[in-house]
Amino acid sequence: MAGLGGGLAAFGRCTHAVVRALPESLCRQALRSVAGPEVDLARAEREHQLYVGVLRGKLGLQVLELPADESLPDCVFVEDVAVVCEETALLTRPGAPSRRKEVEAMKRVLESLNLNIVEMVDENATLDGGDVLFTGREFFVGLSKRTNQRGAEILADTFKDYAVSTVPVHDSLHLKSFCSMAGPNLIAIGSSEAAQKALKTMQQMSDHRYDKLTVPDDAAANCIYLNIPSKGHVLLHRAPEEYPESAKVFEKLKDHMLIPIANTELEKVDGSLTCCSVFINKASEL
Amino acid sequence: MTTEVGSETEVKKDSEQLGPDKAKDKPEEASETPGDQKSRETSSGEAQDSSVPAPTNQSSPSSQKKEKSSPESKGISRFLPPWLKKQKSYTLAEPKDEPKKKATGEEQVVEESESQALEGVAQPRKSLEEATENRQNAKAGDREKHSISSAEIQPSKEDGKETEVEEVAEKKEEKQEEKRETKEVQTAEIKIDNIPQKSPKKIKTVQCKVMLLDGTEYSCDLEKRARGQVLFDKVCEHLNLLEKDYFGLLFYENSEQKNWLDSSKEIKRQIRSLPWIFTFNVKFYPPDPSQLTEDITRYFLCLQLRQDIVSGRLPCSFVTHALLGSYTLQAELGDHDPEEHSSDYISEFQFAPNQTQEMEEKVAELHKTHRGLTPAQADSQFLENAKRLSMYGVDLHHAKDSEGVDIMLGVCANGLLIYKDRLRINRFAWPKILKISYKRSNFYIKVRPAELEQFESTIGFKLPNHRAAKRLWKVCVEHHTFFRLLSPEQPPKAKFLTLGSKFRYSGRTQAQTRQASNLIDRPAPYFERTSSKRVSRSLDGAPMGISDQSLVRDFSATGGQAAGDKIIDLEAAGRAKLKEGGREEDESPLKTPQLEFTQDGKNSFLQLTHIHPSSLPIHPVSSHLTYLSPVPEIDMLSDISEEDPFEEPLLTIPDISECSSMEQTSDHKKTGTASPINSLELRPLASRGSPAVEGKIRTNDYKSTELCVSFSFFRCLSFSFRSLLDEDGYITFPSLPDVCISFLPPGLQHYIPITSPSFIPSFLLVFVLLLSAFQSIPFSLTFSLPLALSLCYLEPKVTSFSSSSGNDLNDKAEEEEVEYEEEEAQQKISSLRVDGENIYVRHSNLMLEDLDKTQDDLLKHQASISELKRNFMESTPEPRPNEWEKRRITPLSLQTQGKKGDHIFQVKTLPGKEKQWIPMPWIAGAKPEETDKRHASRAEGPCTGVSDADKSSHETLDIVEEKKQAEFGIEETLVVDETNKGKMQVATDAGETCKVEHVSKKDSSSLPSDSSSSSSSSESEDEEVGEYHPHHRAIEEVIREEQEDEEDMKRKEHEENTQHVEAIPEGSKPVPVEHTQVTVEDLVHENTITVATEEKNLSEQIKQDVGEEKEEEQLKLNGDVSHVDIDVAPQLICCSEPPVVKTEMVTISDATQRTEISTKEIPIVQTETKTITYESSQLDGNAVGDTGVLVSAQTITSESISTTTTTHITKMVKGGVSETRIEKRIVITGDADIDHDEALAQAIKEAKEQHPDMSVTRVVVHKETELAEEDED
């Protein structure tokens, strides 16, 4: 019985993951906040394959991989186009107009999973899934360049069971660019001033008390926590080669099964670990 | 000045005269008392009778009776407020004799309400006459004495009558009730009467309908004057619900606005329209329903949540709707039975606002999975899921933010949530909120500064209207109290004072409820779960709210009119009921609506669980010192004064109350010093405040000895506080009829322009300002009055300021005040006359705020003194350094450090501090008041000059007195029962008691100095303490440092202290306050001058005192500035250092040089002062420095004939544990010799009995004996 989120014990549970392949257009056309070195597509693909492999092979998830669409350079970042919580999926209206069509494929796959699908049709609303942090007890929505108030409202209307609090995000692309859930009740947060400020905001807004895991690097604070029945707490985090100091912090999590994953290439286009997947917990059919 | 002096002297004389009268009266009373109950009743009846008849009585014999009641009245009578007189008349109406006759004749007619009403009117007179006759017979001797007074009194009574028609009616009712009571006592005749009387009672009932959570309706008949608690208890009994504290009764006004029925108040005062229809709802949603003890409680919570869900108040997702619905089905239908439950069985139920076929299918599907769950388990599962919903238990209120954006304010167990649309945009947990207030339609929260921030911020929200703001405020107060205030260890009943309004949450807190629930020992009650269908039906097509309305309609249509008629008819009868409440009755009629006394308050006292009497300065004796609410002079005053400026900012809720308390204290002082008149005023108030005390405290006459008993209790949870503030949090001062003014001494009348409602607030403001600046109460008192008056005068001009909102307002107000102060100060200087009298007035006004006192327990145990002392010493109380004391010390130190020249400088520095401190407190408490007052004043029209202000003050005084009288009635009865000292007669008449008290005080002190002495002495002590501070200070600081002060205020204080110690404040003065500074400086100069002159005198006196160890109080003829006192104090301290222990609490009482400003006019009286301090051997260092969050502070004052009891209750939250400290000051004045030791022992014993859980930490006995009676007579 699913219950409302099933409480903390159920947080992180998932059976399915939706991912999408990289289009070649990503290298040159993907949106990026800062100009920088060009993406090494081959390496990016290798990293992504490793990423998917962990989900599928190591964690035993049913991974639904969507084909790439060359007209959608950012389509690999599936997180932004759908927010799934329990059996309800909200198809977002990405803040970047160029990405709005990414939703279509996602819609199809989610429909196939028999989820309750809510579409964001309000043309005044924008929401990137990267701005949505679900803690298991409530939502925090970053109000960023990609996400606006209206989008957050629709999210709140969609997930009525949960409190939806807004968090201003200024210096980074998404809310989850510097934070994520690293466990039930555990928020991984970057050390930057903006990150810490956002965390304080979240703490103030919440009725719950969260533990925090502060890592030196904001980018490393974006990790993936999963609760896999046979594996227990699983945490996908950035590789020590990328962020050694942050990796040390993660390594202190004794109860977690730590899986370092490199994400050097997609990071160049503001991609992070959570960006590349949508997790779905499909309870065994009643 | 000269004129004033004259009046004062006269007053004194009067008081003196009164003293003898009292003595006379007392013997008489004593003789009467033997009669026991009968006599009591009779006496009470007489008192009542006298009050009632007053209007008619003047010509009749009743007047004589009245005279009795007010033995001291001669001189005093004119001073007495008309209300008191009226009250007497009320009491008279009750007389036994009357009841009989009336009952017989009237009863027949009574059945019809109208007839009753008529009878009531006519009867009273009859009864009065009869009563008067009886009384005359009994009290023939008294008559002579009182006759004079009576004559004087009568006119006043008449006036009062005219002004208050309603009151008369109420009185009549009361009379009837009284009659009933008395009848029992009486014999056969009475019986006859009774029969008819009964009928009227029935008539009084009103039909109530309560919509229950299961959709059924509960109806019952209630007394018209029944309090909400009565109905609520009935409903819970009907429901077989024990864990009822989570629930409440709602009523709708305007069909939209839902209001919680305040169980502590009369229903009819809350719901104006006639059909009394309520809905039984969950008021506090338990965050963890699994902790509820009984399934039945969970069941009702489920019902509530189902309503919430269906109505949309509790939004949830489709899945959740289905899940919760499935549990509902399981609970009500049991396991899914395919045969029995056809496909559409679900459609009978409603699970969601918009229920779809799909949802029903999902529900059915889930229902099948719940097989095996018992109904109770299903309910539990339902709650486990529902409680996680984000809007669970969130009470939403529409509002707008400062920018006019529509938002919602949600009040929940954890704090205040701010929503914009569905999004949570901010959240303020209770710990984060320092203060909650509202003004007009604005709602304010003052928020603790964030980590890196230095200053609190006040956030304002605009609500649709004033009522909405009030409603929200109330809800916040209640939720905060219920969920936050209690710590599990102290299951206190924390009542949360909300200063700003008399409103408080009177129920149990969650912690208390849980404890109580643990005691529930009964088999699980059987109940049927069949509600959802009904609910759904009722809901079909009509939301809950609508259904309620429909109910109303039905009600009105069917029984409505009938009920209405009944009610109308019954009203007359209902009034008679007042008596039942004894106190209530008295109070209600006399009081202005705002000042309601509720028995609840009393109850609350009873409930007090943990008490640690920390400090008791005890003096005399009244055999019964159970509850003292009156103003503790020394400790209280100093404490308060200090607190207000500093602590208020910290206070979470009750800023206003504190302010009021401050004022009160100050008032007391003034009264003491000022003169008999003052004392009179104060007494009545005090008595009012604590009815229980009244009975309890009966002191023998002493020779000008005053005993101050202050008990400090920790962990006392409950108290009731009532202020002048109305429910809305506004201070409402009833406008006094011109008649009242007539009572004032002619000389004063001209000076009393106090008609402006803003006077009191302005006075408070000024006082606090001055106090903070100079830290000398006397000084600030002296100047505050004139300043306040000038403020009132200027108000009209200033109105523009008030328009601004929130912080701005506060700031502006302060500035304004400052300016005014200057002017006022000048005025004051120029015109001395007003000072003395005005001061008195102030006192009375202040007193009004302390309306609540609630101590029913009268404990009379006489144990050997030695025992008591032993016990006391043995008991290891926690020594608690009061914050007040600390503060005192610090301020004093500041003052003391600098000498004459320095004074000015210091003062200047202080203002800065003041500014810092003051702004916050003011905002919370004072501002609203001021603004209100201003408004009122505007409405009334611009005040003209000081004279107007004076008038208003008088008016307020009158009101106060009235209230006092009402209480007195209660007291009387109590006294009789408990103490058979034979002063029954006196006691009987409230008015009399008041007078007596006054007299006694005057007598005891027998001098102007008396009042002053007691109060002044206290002040002096405070100041002395302050002087000590250098040492103490250091200690305190250390302690403080040790303690983690969450409170910014404390920090500030420390800082300030340190600064002072260093010798000079660093310019931490807030710029905005410049005005204040300037004014302060001016004042300072003046002060310094006076000081210089006086110091010599003082020093001389001091020397003498030192030699004797007893300090003689020399009243300073000249305006005494606090500074002067301070200077003297150090020396004095050396002389009579009490055996104070570790704590900073320096309890040295020495000379009472503190002659306050008022004293100027008063003749000098020399008195010996002894101060003895007992402190528990174990003093916790911690206690000293406690720094917790001051949750609430109350000061309650009660007065009896020769005793004034002041109870100051401070509630602190430290580290999650709430600590309540109760400090009682008992001042006993009397001419007769009293065994002080015995009195002290008694007082301590009683205190312990009252608060078994608390420990006495400190006892201070301050004894003053007049050395020279020069001034007297």
mmCIF file of C-alpha atoms in Angstrom, chain B residues 527-786:
data_model
loop_
_atom_site.group_PDB
_atom_site.id
_atom_site.type_symbol
_atom_site.label_atom_id
_atom_site.label_comp_id
_atom_site.label_asym_id
_atom_site.label_seq_id
_atom_site.Cartn_x
_atom_site.Cartn_y
_atom_site.Cartn_z
ATOM 1 C CA PHE B 527 -19.248 3.885 19.311
ATOM 2 C CA GLU B 528 -20.577 3.376 15.891
ATOM 3 C CA ARG B 529 -18.811 4.468 12.829
ATOM 4 C CA THR B 530 -21.487 5.382 10.490
ATOM 5 C CA SER B 531 -20.757 8.906 9.837
ATOM 6 C CA SER B 532 -19.404 9.029 6.426
ATOM 7 C CA LYS B 533 -22.543 8.267 4.746
ATOM 8 C CA ARG B 534 -24.316 10.873 6.627
ATOM 9 C CA VAL B 535 -21.605 13.288 6.051
ATOM 10 C CA SER B 536 -21.584 12.596 2.429
ATOM 11 C CA ARG B 537 -25.267 13.016 2.240
ATOM 12 C CA SER B 538 -25.215 16.246 4.004
ATOM 13 C CA LEU B 539 -22.399 17.333 1.881
ATOM 14 C CA ASP B 540 -24.044 16.375 -1.314
ATOM 15 C CA GLY B 541 -24.572 19.427 -3.279
ATOM 16 C CA ALA B 542 -23.662 21.529 -0.334
ATOM 17 C CA PRO B 543 -20.305 22.065 1.167
ATOM 18 C CA MET B 544 -19.971 21.856 4.873
ATOM 19 C CA GLY B 545 -20.123 25.509 5.370
ATOM 20 C CA ILE B 546 -23.311 25.675 3.493
ATOM 21 C CA SER B 547 -24.723 22.860 5.433
ATOM 22 C CA ASP B 548 -24.044 24.775 8.524
ATOM 23 C CA GLN B 549 -25.884 27.698 7.213
ATOM 24 C CA SER B 550 -28.745 25.555 6.290
ATOM 25 C CA LEU B 551 -28.781 24.359 9.794
ATOM 26 C CA VAL B 552 -28.984 27.825 10.962
ATOM 27 C CA ARG B 553 -31.820 28.489 8.722
ATOM 28 C CA ASP B 554 -33.619 25.488 9.876
ATOM 29 C CA PHE B 555 -33.033 26.379 13.352
ATOM 30 C CA SER B 556 -34.293 29.824 12.979
ATOM 31 C CA ALA B 557 -37.226 28.674 11.020
ATOM 32 C CA THR B 558 -38.294 26.008 13.390
ATOM 33 C CA GLY B 559 -37.250 26.552 16.899
ATOM 34 C CA GLY B 560 -35.477 29.682 16.133
ATOM 35 C CA GLN B 561 -38.181 32.110 16.820
ATOM 36 C CA ALA B 562 -39.409 30.267 19.766
ATOM 37 C CA ALA B 563 -35.976 30.089 21.124
ATOM 38 C CA GLY B 564 -35.440 33.653 20.423
ATOM 39 C CA ASP B 565 -38.519 34.591 22.279
ATOM 40 C CA LYS B 566 -37.485 32.496 25.118
ATOM 41 C CA ILE B 567 -34.220 34.080 25.206
ATOM 42 C CA ILE B 568 -35.633 37.461 25.270
ATOM 43 C CA ASP B 569 -37.983 36.554 27.964
ATOM 44 C CA LEU B 570 -35.363 34.830 29.828
ATOM 45 C CA GLU B 571 -32.853 37.516 29.677
ATOM 46 C CA ALA B 572 -34.163 39.145 32.718
ATOM 47 C CA ALA B 573 -34.057 35.938 34.566
ATOM 48 C CA GLY B 574 -30.693 35.166 33.172
ATOM 49 C CA ARG B 575 -29.308 38.196 34.704
ATOM 50 C CA ALA B 576 -30.351 36.897 38.027
ATOM 51 C CA LYS B 577 -28.092 34.035 37.356
ATOM 52 C CA LEU B 578 -25.151 36.206 37.681
ATOM 53 C CA LYS B 579 -25.009 35.411 41.280
ATOM 54 C CA GLU B 580 -24.169 31.880 40.719
ATOM 55 C CA GLY B 581 -20.949 32.954 39.413
ATOM 56 C CA GLY B 582 -20.702 35.116 42.421
ATOM 57 C CA ARG B 583 -17.713 36.816 41.195
ATOM 58 C CA GLU B 584 -18.814 36.729 37.735
ATOM 59 C CA GLU B 585 -21.951 38.399 38.512
ATOM 60 C CA ASP B 586 -20.400 41.126 40.342
ATOM 61 C CA GLU B 587 -17.934 41.569 37.717
ATOM 62 C CA SER B 588 -20.087 41.339 34.797
ATOM 63 C CA PRO B 589 -22.520 43.945 35.686
ATOM 64 C CA LEU B 590 -20.069 46.364 36.904
ATOM 65 C CA LYS B 591 -17.329 45.690 34.607
ATOM 66 C CA THR B 592 -17.158 47.057 31.319
ATOM 67 C CA PRO B 593 -17.601 44.287 28.895
ATOM 68 C CA GLN B 594 -13.957 44.173 28.342
ATOM 69 C CA LEU B 595 -13.062 43.426 31.816
ATOM 70 C CA GLU B 596 -14.696 40.207 32.249
ATOM 71 C CA PHE B 597 -13.775 38.134 35.110
ATOM 72 C CA THR B 598 -13.983 34.634 34.457
ATOM 73 C CA GLN B 599 -13.989 31.892 36.820
ATOM 74 C CA ASP B 600 -11.726 30.269 34.427
ATOM 75 C CA GLY B 601 -9.013 32.379 35.646
ATOM 76 C CA LYS B 602 -9.558 31.063 39.051
ATOM 77 C CA ASN B 603 -9.589 27.609 37.820
ATOM 78 C CA SER B 604 -6.386 28.182 36.165
ATOM 79 C CA PHE B 605 -4.826 29.083 39.386
ATOM 80 C CA LEU B 606 -6.000 25.956 40.895
ATOM 81 C CA GLN B 607 -4.426 24.142 38.138
ATOM 82 C CA LEU B 608 -1.103 25.620 38.850
ATOM 83 C CA THR B 609 1.154 22.768 39.216
ATOM 84 C CA HIS B 610 4.662 23.721 39.954
ATOM 85 C CA ILE B 611 5.549 26.585 41.984
ATOM 86 C CA HIS B 612 8.753 27.695 43.369
ATOM 87 C CA PRO B 613 8.400 30.554 45.566
ATOM 88 C CA SER B 614 11.624 32.225 45.096
ATOM 89 C CA SER B 615 11.479 35.370 46.940
ATOM 90 C CA LEU B 616 9.132 36.431 49.550
ATOM 91 C CA PRO B 617 9.284 39.597 51.233
ATOM 92 C CA ILE B 618 6.692 39.120 53.743
ATOM 93 C CA HIS B 619 5.318 41.428 56.212
ATOM 94 C CA PRO B 620 2.389 40.948 58.039
ATOM 95 C CA VAL B 621 -0.008 39.007 58.371
ATOM 96 C CA SER B 622 -3.027 38.394 57.128
ATOM 97 C CA SER B 623 -3.931 35.094 58.248
ATOM 98 C CA HIS B 624 -4.865 34.206 54.830
ATOM 99 C CA LEU B 625 -2.410 34.983 52.253
ATOM 100 C CA THR B 626 -3.168 32.572 49.658
ATOM 101 C CA TYR B 627 -3.132 34.347 46.534
ATOM 102 C CA LEU B 628 -1.851 37.661 46.199
ATOM 103 C CA SER B 629 -2.152 39.318 43.077
ATOM 104 C CA PRO B 630 -1.575 42.796 43.949
ATOM 105 C CA VAL B 631 1.346 44.798 43.248
ATOM 106 C CA PRO B 632 4.459 43.753 44.878
ATOM 107 C CA GLU B 633 6.173 46.820 45.469
ATOM 108 C CA ILE B 634 9.770 46.372 45.698
ATOM 109 C CA ASP B 635 10.491 43.435 43.654
ATOM 110 C CA MET B 636 7.655 43.826 41.423
ATOM 111 C CA LEU B 637 8.196 47.354 40.706
ATOM 112 C CA SER B 638 11.752 47.167 40.020
ATOM 113 C CA ASP B 639 11.295 44.083 38.054
ATOM 114 C CA ILE B 640 8.628 45.379 36.009
ATOM 115 C CA SER B 641 10.209 48.587 35.308
ATOM 116 C CA GLU B 642 13.272 46.966 34.164
ATOM 117 C CA GLU B 643 11.536 44.347 32.289
ATOM 118 C CA ASP B 644 9.451 46.481 30.276
ATOM 119 C CA PRO B 645 12.072 48.372 28.578
ATOM 120 C CA PHE B 646 14.331 45.521 28.021
ATOM 121 C CA GLU B 647 12.440 42.411 28.018
ATOM 122 C CA GLU B 648 9.537 43.340 26.028
ATOM 123 C CA PRO B 649 11.309 43.029 22.838
ATOM 124 C CA LEU B 650 12.031 39.530 23.771
ATOM 125 C CA LEU B 651 8.608 38.644 24.727
ATOM 126 C CA THR B 652 7.015 36.367 22.384
ATOM 127 C CA ILE B 653 3.532 37.278 22.896
ATOM 128 C CA PRO B 654 2.567 39.489 25.647
ATOM 129 C CA ASP B 655 4.263 42.704 25.244
ATOM 130 C CA ILE B 656 1.351 44.768 26.018
ATOM 131 C CA SER B 657 0.622 43.032 29.206
ATOM 132 C CA GLU B 658 4.020 43.705 30.402
ATOM 133 C CA CYS B 659 3.701 47.279 29.695
ATOM 134 C CA SER B 660 0.581 47.340 31.612
ATOM 135 C CA SER B 661 2.199 45.602 34.442
ATOM 136 C CA MET B 662 4.858 48.154 34.463
ATOM 137 C CA GLU B 663 2.482 50.854 34.693
ATOM 138 C CA GLN B 664 0.648 49.149 37.339
ATOM 139 C CA THR B 665 3.593 48.789 39.419
ATOM 140 C CA SER B 666 4.473 52.288 38.962
ATOM 141 C CA ASP B 667 1.041 53.193 39.875
ATOM 142 C CA HIS B 668 1.261 51.321 43.015
ATOM 143 C CA LYS B 669 4.244 53.136 43.957
ATOM 144 C CA LYS B 670 2.657 56.321 43.290
ATOM 145 C CA THR B 671 -0.318 55.411 45.225
ATOM 146 C CA GLY B 672 1.719 54.458 48.109
ATOM 147 C CA THR B 673 3.560 57.623 48.130
ATOM 148 C CA ALA B 674 0.932 59.794 46.878
ATOM 149 C CA SER B 675 -1.804 59.615 49.346
ATOM 150 C CA PRO B 676 -4.805 57.956 50.664
ATOM 151 C CA ILE B 677 -6.697 58.576 47.591
ATOM 152 C CA ASN B 678 -4.302 56.626 45.652
ATOM 153 C CA SER B 679 -4.419 53.832 48.026
ATOM 154 C CA LEU B 680 -8.104 53.720 47.759
ATOM 155 C CA GLU B 681 -8.080 53.440 44.113
ATOM 156 C CA LEU B 682 -5.520 50.832 44.100
ATOM 157 C CA ARG B 683 -7.152 48.685 46.615
ATOM 158 C CA PRO B 684 -10.332 48.267 44.837
ATOM 159 C CA LEU B 685 -8.490 47.285 41.831
ATOM 160 C CA ALA B 686 -6.461 44.830 43.630
ATOM 161 C CA SER B 687 -9.415 43.240 45.183
ATOM 162 C CA ARG B 688 -10.916 43.012 41.871
ATOM 163 C CA GLY B 689 -7.983 41.392 40.484
ATOM 164 C CA SER B 690 -7.928 38.460 42.759
ATOM 165 C CA PRO B 691 -11.138 37.589 44.290
ATOM 166 C CA ALA B 692 -9.610 34.711 46.012
ATOM 167 C CA VAL B 693 -7.138 36.893 47.611
ATOM 168 C CA GLU B 694 -9.734 39.085 48.931
ATOM 169 C CA GLY B 695 -11.221 36.521 51.121
ATOM 170 C CA LYS B 696 -7.933 35.211 52.034
ATOM 171 C CA ILE B 697 -6.271 38.214 53.162
ATOM 172 C CA ARG B 698 -7.545 39.681 56.253
ATOM 173 C CA THR B 699 -5.095 41.463 58.214
ATOM 174 C CA ASN B 700 -5.434 42.684 61.635
ATOM 175 C CA ASP B 701 -4.780 46.252 62.023
ATOM 176 C CA TYR B 702 -1.254 47.022 62.613
ATOM 177 C CA LYS B 703 0.449 49.990 63.687
ATOM 178 C CA SER B 704 1.562 51.454 60.566
ATOM 179 C CA THR B 705 3.352 48.335 59.744
ATOM 180 C CA GLU B 706 3.405 47.109 56.303
ATOM 181 C CA LEU B 707 4.307 43.662 55.422
ATOM 182 C CA CYS B 708 5.413 42.907 52.021
ATOM 183 C CA VAL B 709 5.318 39.326 51.102
ATOM 184 C CA SER B 710 6.592 38.357 47.801
ATOM 185 C CA PHE B 711 6.631 34.816 46.738
ATOM 186 C CA SER B 712 8.457 33.724 43.759
ATOM 187 C CA PHE B 713 7.318 30.606 42.192
ATOM 188 C CA PHE B 714 8.793 28.768 39.404
ATOM 189 C CA ARG B 715 6.943 26.640 37.051
ATOM 190 C CA CYS B 716 3.656 28.005 37.721
ATOM 191 C CA LEU B 717 1.776 27.636 34.668
ATOM 192 C CA SER B 718 -1.538 29.076 34.785
ATOM 193 C CA PHE B 719 -2.760 32.381 35.489
ATOM 194 C CA SER B 720 -5.282 34.490 34.093
ATOM 195 C CA PHE B 721 -4.575 37.854 33.010
ATOM 196 C CA ARG B 722 -6.983 40.344 31.985
ATOM 197 C CA SER B 723 -6.279 43.678 30.875
ATOM 198 C CA LEU B 724 -8.149 46.512 29.630
ATOM 199 C CA LEU B 725 -7.411 45.379 26.251
ATOM 200 C CA ASP B 726 -10.348 44.078 24.526
ATOM 201 C CA GLU B 727 -10.507 40.927 22.655
ATOM 202 C CA ASP B 728 -9.184 42.615 19.704
ATOM 203 C CA GLY B 729 -6.101 43.521 21.453
ATOM 204 C CA TYR B 730 -7.089 47.028 21.616
ATOM 205 C CA ILE B 731 -7.211 48.793 24.787
ATOM 206 C CA THR B 732 -10.636 49.920 25.373
ATOM 207 C CA PHE B 733 -11.327 52.381 27.978
ATOM 208 C CA PRO B 734 -14.859 52.942 28.689
ATOM 209 C CA SER B 735 -15.665 56.517 28.653
ATOM 210 C CA LEU B 736 -16.689 57.621 31.993
ATOM 211 C CA PRO B 737 -19.762 59.561 32.476
ATOM 212 C CA ASP B 738 -19.400 63.041 33.667
ATOM 213 C CA VAL B 739 -20.967 61.888 36.815
ATOM 214 C CA CYS B 740 -17.845 60.151 37.714
ATOM 215 C CA ILE B 741 -15.981 63.293 37.578
ATOM 216 C CA SER B 742 -18.243 64.762 40.090
ATOM 217 C CA PHE B 743 -16.874 62.380 42.581
ATOM 218 C CA LEU B 744 -13.489 63.629 42.234
ATOM 219 C CA PRO B 745 -12.401 66.276 44.518
ATOM 220 C CA PRO B 746 -13.434 69.549 43.126
ATOM 221 C CA GLY B 747 -9.909 70.623 42.826
ATOM 222 C CA LEU B 748 -9.106 67.711 40.685
ATOM 223 C CA GLN B 749 -12.014 67.903 38.410
ATOM 224 C CA HIS B 750 -10.605 70.755 36.604
ATOM 225 C CA TYR B 751 -7.460 68.930 36.021
ATOM 226 C CA ILE B 752 -8.917 65.846 34.720
ATOM 227 C CA PRO B 753 -9.033 65.958 31.045
ATOM 228 C CA ILE B 754 -8.541 62.311 30.866
ATOM 229 C CA THR B 755 -11.476 61.774 28.743
ATOM 230 C CA SER B 756 -9.159 61.012 25.993
ATOM 231 C CA PRO B 757 -8.799 57.308 25.642
ATOM 232 C CA SER B 758 -5.303 57.791 24.604
ATOM 233 C CA PHE B 759 -4.289 58.998 27.937
ATOM 234 C CA ILE B 760 -3.468 55.711 29.454
ATOM 235 C CA PRO B 761 -1.509 54.418 26.579
ATOM 236 C CA SER B 762 0.319 57.600 26.259
ATOM 237 C CA PHE B 763 0.991 57.550 29.876
ATOM 238 C CA LEU B 764 2.345 54.107 29.616
ATOM 239 C CA LEU B 765 4.508 55.041 26.762
ATOM 240 C CA VAL B 766 5.892 57.994 28.465
ATOM 241 C CA PHE B 767 6.421 56.113 31.594
ATOM 242 C CA VAL B 768 8.251 53.358 29.938
ATOM 243 C CA LEU B 769 10.337 55.761 28.045
ATOM 244 C CA LEU B 770 11.272 57.647 31.093
ATOM 245 C CA LEU B 771 11.796 54.545 33.031
ATOM 246 C CA SER B 772 14.120 53.138 30.553
ATOM 247 C CA ALA B 773 15.929 56.373 30.357
ATOM 248 C CA PHE B 774 16.272 57.084 33.986
ATOM 249 C CA GLN B 775 15.541 53.798 35.456
ATOM 250 C CA SER B 776 14.015 55.357 38.386
ATOM 251 C CA ILE B 777 10.427 54.615 38.796
ATOM 252 C CA PRO B 778 9.485 57.531 40.921
ATOM 253 C CA PHE B 779 11.026 59.908 38.604
ATOM 254 C CA SER B 780 9.507 58.468 35.568
ATOM 255 C CA LEU B 781 6.188 58.311 37.233
ATOM 256 C CA THR B 782 6.268 61.863 38.161
ATOM 257 C CA PHE B 783 7.040 63.028 34.779
ATOM 258 C CA SER B 784 5.115 60.582 32.822
ATOM 259 C CA LEU B 785 1.795 61.841 33.962
ATOM 260 C CA PRO B 786 2.169 65.337 32.796
#
